[in-house]
CSV table of C-alpha atoms in Angstrom, one decimal:
chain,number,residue,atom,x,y,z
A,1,UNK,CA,-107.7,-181.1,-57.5
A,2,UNK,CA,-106.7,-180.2,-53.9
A,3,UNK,CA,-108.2,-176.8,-52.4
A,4,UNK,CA,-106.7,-175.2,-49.5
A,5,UNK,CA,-108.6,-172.6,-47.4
A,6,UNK,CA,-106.4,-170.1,-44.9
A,7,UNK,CA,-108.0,-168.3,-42.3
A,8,UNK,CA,-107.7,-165.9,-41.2
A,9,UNK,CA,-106.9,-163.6,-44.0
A,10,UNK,CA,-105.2,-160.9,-41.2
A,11,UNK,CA,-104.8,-161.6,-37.5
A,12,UNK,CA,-103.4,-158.6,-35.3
A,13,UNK,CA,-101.8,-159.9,-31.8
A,14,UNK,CA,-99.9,-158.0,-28.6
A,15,UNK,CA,-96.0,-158.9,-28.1
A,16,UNK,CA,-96.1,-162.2,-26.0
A,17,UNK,CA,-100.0,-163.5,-26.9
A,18,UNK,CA,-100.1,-166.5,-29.3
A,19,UNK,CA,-101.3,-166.7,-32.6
A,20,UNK,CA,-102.9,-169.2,-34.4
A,21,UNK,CA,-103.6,-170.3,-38.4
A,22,UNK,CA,-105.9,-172.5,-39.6
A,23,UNK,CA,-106.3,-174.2,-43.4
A,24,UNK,CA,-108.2,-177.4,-44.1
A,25,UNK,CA,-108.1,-179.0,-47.4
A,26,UNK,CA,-110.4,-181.0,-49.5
A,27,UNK,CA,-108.2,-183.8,-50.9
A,28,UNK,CA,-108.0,-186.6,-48.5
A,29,UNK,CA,-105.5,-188.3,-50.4
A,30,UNK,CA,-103.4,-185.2,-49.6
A,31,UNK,CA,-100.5,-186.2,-47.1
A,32,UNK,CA,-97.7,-183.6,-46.8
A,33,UNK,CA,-98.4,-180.1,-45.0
A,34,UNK,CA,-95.9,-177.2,-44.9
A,35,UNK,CA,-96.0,-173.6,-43.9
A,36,UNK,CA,-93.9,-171.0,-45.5
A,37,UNK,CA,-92.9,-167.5,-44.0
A,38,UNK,CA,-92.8,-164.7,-46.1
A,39,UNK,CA,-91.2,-161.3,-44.2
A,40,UNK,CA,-91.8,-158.2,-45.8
A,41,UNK,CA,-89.5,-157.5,-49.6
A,42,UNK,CA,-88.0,-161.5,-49.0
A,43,UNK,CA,-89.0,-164.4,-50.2
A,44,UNK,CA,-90.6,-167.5,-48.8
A,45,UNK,CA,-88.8,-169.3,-46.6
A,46,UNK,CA,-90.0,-172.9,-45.3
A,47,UNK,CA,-90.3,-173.0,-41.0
A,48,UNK,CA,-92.4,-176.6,-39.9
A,49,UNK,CA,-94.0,-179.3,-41.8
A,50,UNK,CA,-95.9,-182.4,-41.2
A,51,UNK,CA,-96.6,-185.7,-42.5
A,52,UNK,CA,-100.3,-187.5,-42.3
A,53,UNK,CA,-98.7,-189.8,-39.7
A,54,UNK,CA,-97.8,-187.5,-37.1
A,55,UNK,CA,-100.6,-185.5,-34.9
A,56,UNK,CA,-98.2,-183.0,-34.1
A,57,UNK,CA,-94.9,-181.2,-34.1
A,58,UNK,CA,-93.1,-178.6,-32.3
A,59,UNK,CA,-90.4,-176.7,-33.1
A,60,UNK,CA,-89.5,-173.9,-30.5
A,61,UNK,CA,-92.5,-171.4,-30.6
A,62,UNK,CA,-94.3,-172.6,-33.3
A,63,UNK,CA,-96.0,-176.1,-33.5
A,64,UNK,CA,-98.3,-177.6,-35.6
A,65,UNK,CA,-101.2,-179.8,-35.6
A,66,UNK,CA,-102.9,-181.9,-38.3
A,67,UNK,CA,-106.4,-183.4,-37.7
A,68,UNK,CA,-106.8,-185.9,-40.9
A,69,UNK,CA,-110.1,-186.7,-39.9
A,70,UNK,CA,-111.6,-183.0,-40.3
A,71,UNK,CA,-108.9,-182.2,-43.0
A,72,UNK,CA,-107.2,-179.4,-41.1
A,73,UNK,CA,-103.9,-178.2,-39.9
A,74,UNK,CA,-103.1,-174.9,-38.1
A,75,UNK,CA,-100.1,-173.1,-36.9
A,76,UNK,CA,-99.9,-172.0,-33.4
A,77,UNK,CA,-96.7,-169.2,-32.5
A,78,UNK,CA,-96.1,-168.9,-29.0
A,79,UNK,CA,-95.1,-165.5,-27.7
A,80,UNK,CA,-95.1,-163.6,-30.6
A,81,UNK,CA,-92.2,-161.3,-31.3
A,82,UNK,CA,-92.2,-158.3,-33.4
A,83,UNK,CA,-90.1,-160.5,-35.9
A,84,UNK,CA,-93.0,-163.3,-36.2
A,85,UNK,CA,-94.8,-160.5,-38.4
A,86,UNK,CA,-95.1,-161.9,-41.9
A,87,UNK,CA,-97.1,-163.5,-44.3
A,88,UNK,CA,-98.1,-167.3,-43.4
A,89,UNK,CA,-98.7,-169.4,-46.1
A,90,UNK,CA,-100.1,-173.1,-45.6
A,91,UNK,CA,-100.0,-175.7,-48.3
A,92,UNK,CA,-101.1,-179.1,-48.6
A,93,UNK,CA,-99.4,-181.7,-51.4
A,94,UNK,CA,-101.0,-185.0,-52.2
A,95,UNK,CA,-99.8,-188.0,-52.2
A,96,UNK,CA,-97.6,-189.4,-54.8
A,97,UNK,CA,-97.4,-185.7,-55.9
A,98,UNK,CA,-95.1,-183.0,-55.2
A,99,UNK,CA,-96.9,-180.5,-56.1
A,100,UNK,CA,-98.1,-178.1,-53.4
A,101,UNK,CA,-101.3,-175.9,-53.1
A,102,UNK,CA,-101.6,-173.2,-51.2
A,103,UNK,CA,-103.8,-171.1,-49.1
A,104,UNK,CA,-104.4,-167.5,-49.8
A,105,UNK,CA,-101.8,-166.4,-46.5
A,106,UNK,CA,-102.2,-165.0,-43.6
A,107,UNK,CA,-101.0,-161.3,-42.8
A,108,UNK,CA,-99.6,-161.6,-38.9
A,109,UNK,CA,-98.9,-158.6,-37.2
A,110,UNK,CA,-97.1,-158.4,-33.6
A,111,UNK,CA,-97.3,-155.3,-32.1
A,112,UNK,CA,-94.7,-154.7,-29.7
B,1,UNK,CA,-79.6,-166.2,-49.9
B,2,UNK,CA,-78.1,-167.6,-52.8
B,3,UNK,CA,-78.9,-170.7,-54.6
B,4,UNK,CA,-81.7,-169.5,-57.1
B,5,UNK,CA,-81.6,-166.0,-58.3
B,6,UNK,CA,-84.6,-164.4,-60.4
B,7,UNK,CA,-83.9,-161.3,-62.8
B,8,UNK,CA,-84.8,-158.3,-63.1
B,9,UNK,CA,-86.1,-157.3,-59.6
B,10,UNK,CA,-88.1,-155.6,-61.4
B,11,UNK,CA,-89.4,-155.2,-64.7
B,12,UNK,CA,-92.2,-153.0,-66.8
B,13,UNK,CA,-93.9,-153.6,-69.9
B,14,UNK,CA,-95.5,-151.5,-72.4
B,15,UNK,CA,-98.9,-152.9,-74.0
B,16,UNK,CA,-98.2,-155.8,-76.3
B,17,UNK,CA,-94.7,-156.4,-75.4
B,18,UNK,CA,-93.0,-159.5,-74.3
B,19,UNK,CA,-90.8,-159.9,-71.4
B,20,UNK,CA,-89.0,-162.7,-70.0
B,21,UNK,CA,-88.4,-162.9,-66.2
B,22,UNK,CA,-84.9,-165.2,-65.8
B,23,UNK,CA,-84.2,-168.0,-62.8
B,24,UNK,CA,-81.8,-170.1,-62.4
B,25,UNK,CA,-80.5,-172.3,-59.8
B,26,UNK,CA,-77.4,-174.2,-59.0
B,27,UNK,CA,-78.9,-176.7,-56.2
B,28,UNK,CA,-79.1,-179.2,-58.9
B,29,UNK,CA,-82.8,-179.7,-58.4
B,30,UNK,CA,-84.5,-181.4,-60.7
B,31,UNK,CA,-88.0,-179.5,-60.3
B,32,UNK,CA,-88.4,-176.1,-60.8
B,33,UNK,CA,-91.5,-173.9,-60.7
B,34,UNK,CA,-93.2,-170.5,-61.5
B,35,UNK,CA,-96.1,-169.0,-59.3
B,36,UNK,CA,-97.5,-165.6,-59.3
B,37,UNK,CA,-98.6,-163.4,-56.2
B,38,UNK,CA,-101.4,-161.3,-56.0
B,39,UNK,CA,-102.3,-159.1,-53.1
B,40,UNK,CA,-104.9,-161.3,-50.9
B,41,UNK,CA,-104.4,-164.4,-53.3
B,42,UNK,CA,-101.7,-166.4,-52.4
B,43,UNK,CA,-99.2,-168.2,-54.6
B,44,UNK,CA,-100.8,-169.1,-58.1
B,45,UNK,CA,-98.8,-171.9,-59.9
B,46,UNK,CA,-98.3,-170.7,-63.5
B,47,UNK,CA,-96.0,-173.6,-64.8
B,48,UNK,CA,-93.8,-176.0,-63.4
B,49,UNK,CA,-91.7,-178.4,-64.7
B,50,UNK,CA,-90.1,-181.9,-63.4
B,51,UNK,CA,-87.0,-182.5,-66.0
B,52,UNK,CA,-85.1,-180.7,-68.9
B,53,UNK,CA,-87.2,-180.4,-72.0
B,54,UNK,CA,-90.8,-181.0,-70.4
B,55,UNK,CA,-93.1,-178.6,-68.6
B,56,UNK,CA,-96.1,-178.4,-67.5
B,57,UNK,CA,-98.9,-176.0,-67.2
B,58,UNK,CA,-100.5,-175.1,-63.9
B,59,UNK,CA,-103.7,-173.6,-62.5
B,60,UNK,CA,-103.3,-170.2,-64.5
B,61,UNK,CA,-100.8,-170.7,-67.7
B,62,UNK,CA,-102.9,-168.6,-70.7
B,63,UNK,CA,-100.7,-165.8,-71.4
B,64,UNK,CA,-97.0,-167.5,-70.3
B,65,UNK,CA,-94.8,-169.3,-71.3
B,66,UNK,CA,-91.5,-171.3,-70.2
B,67,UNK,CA,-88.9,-173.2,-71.6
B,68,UNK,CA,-86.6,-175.8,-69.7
B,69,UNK,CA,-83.6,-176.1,-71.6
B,70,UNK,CA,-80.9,-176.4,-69.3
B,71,UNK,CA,-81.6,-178.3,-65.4
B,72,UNK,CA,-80.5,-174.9,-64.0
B,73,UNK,CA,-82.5,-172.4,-65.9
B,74,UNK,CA,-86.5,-172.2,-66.1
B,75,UNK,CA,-86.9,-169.2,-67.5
B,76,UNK,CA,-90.6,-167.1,-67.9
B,77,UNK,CA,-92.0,-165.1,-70.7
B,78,UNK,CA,-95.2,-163.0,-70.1
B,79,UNK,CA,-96.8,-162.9,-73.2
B,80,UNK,CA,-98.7,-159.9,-74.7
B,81,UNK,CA,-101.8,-162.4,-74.4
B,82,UNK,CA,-101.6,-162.1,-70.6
B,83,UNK,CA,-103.9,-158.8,-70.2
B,84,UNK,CA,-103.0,-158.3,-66.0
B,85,UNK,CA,-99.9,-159.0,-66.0
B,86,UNK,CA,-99.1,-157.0,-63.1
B,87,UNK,CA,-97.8,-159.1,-59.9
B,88,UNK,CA,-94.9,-160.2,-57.5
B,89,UNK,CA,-93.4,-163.7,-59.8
B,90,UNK,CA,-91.8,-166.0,-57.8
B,91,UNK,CA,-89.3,-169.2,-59.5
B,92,UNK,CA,-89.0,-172.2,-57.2
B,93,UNK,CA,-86.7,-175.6,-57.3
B,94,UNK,CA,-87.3,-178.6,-55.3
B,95,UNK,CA,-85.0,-181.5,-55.6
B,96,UNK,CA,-87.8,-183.3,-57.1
B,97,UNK,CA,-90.3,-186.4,-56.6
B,98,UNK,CA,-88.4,-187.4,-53.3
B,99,UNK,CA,-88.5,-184.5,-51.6
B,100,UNK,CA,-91.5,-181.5,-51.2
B,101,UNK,CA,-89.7,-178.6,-49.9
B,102,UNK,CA,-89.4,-175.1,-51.9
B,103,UNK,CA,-87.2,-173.3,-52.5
B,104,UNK,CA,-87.7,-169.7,-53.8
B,105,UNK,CA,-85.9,-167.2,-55.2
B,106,UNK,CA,-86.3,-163.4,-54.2
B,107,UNK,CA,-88.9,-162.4,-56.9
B,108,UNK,CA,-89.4,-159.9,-59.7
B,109,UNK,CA,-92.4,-157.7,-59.6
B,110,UNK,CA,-93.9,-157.4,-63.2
B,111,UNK,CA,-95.7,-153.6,-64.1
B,112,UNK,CA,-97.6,-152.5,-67.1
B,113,UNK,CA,-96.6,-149.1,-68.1
C-alpha cells in the first residue's frame, strides 16, 4: 500500500517569512495530492490539491508543487500570518482509489 | 459547520465497556469514513465504507466496529477488545468514487476512565 512521509514534524516561523512542507510517497501509481488544515479544537478542513498532471498550483499564499519523478509534493505559505498556525496534513490517493493516506502532520507555528 | 456532526464531543469509558461514537451526514455522500488521531501520528483509517450495508476495514480495525445501515449514518463502536482506546475520532464523507475530497466532522475525543 501507499506510504506517505511529512516533514517536518514541527516548523516554527516569524510573521511574514514563508513556510514550507514536504511529503513524498511510495506508490507511483498514486495520482491525487491534497493538504488539509487543522486549527486548534476544529476539524480538518481541505485548502489546495493537485493532480499528477499539473506541476504546480497556486492559490493566494499557499501553492503547491508535485515532482512525480522524485515522488514528492510540498506546501509552501507565503507570509505567514498568526492564523496560518495549524496542523498540516498531506495525503496522497492512488489511482482508481479514493482512498487517501496520510502523513503524520505538520505542527506550524507563526509567531507574530 | 454543519453537514456531518459526530456525538458525543466527548466520551469516557470504564474498562471493558463498549461505547459507540455516532456520525451522521446529510451531504448525501455515498462514502463515509472513520480515522483516529494520535498525538504525532496523523490520521489512522479505522474503517470506511463506500455504500449502505458494506464496510470495510482499514489500516487499524481490531477492536472497532461499524455498521452502515442508513447512507447518512456510519456509526463507531470501540470495543472492550481495543486496549488504548484513548484518541481524537474523526467520521468523514466523500461523495464517493468520483470525487476525493473529505469532509470531516468536528470529532469526539475517546478516554478510559
Amino acid at each position: 500500500g501507499e506510504n506517505v512521509e511529512q516533514h517536518p514534524s514541527t516548523l516554527s516561523v516569524q510573521e511574514g517569512d514563508s513556510a514550507v512542507i514536504k511529503c513524498t510517497y511510495s506508490d507511483s501509481a498514486s495520482n491525487y495530492f491534497p493538504w488539509y488544515k487543522q486549527e486548534l479544537g476544529k476539524r480538518p478542513q481541505l485548502i489546495i490539491d493537485i493532480r499528477s498532471n499539473v506541476g504546480e498550483k497556486k492559490d493566494q499564499r499557499i501553492a503547491v508543487t508535485l515532482n512525480k519523478t522524485a515522488k514528492h509534493f510540498s506546501l509552501h505559505i507565503t507570509e505567514t500570518q498568526p492564523e496560518d498556525s495549524a496542523v498540516y496534513f498531506c495525503a496522497a490517493i492512488e489511482g482508481g482509489s479514493y482512498i487517501p493516506t496520510f502523513g503524520r502532520g505538520t505542527s506550524l507555528i507563526v509567531h507574530p | 459547520d454543519g453537514g456531518i456532526t459526530q456525538s458525543p464531543k466527548y466520551l469516557f469509558r470504564k474498562e471493558g465497556q463498549n461505547v459507540t461514537l455516532s456520525c451522521e451526514q446529510n451531504l448525501n455522500h455515498d462514502a463515509m469514513y472513520w480515522y483516529r488521531q494520535d498525538p504525532g501520528q496523523g490520521l489512522r483509517l479505522i474503517y470506511y465504507s463506500q455504500i449502505v450495508n458494506d464496510f470495510q476495514k482499514g489500516d487499524i480495525a481490531e477492536g472497532y466496529s461499524v455498521s452502515r445501515e442508513k447512507k447518512e449514518s456510519f456509526p463507531l463502536t470501540v470495543t472492550s477488545a481495543q486496549k488504548n482506546p484513548t484518541a481524537f475520532y474523526l467520521c468523514a464523507s466523500s461523495i464517493g468514487a468520483t470525487n476525493e475530497k473529505l469532509f470531516f466532522g468536528s470529532g469526539t475525543q475517546l478516554s478510559v476512565l
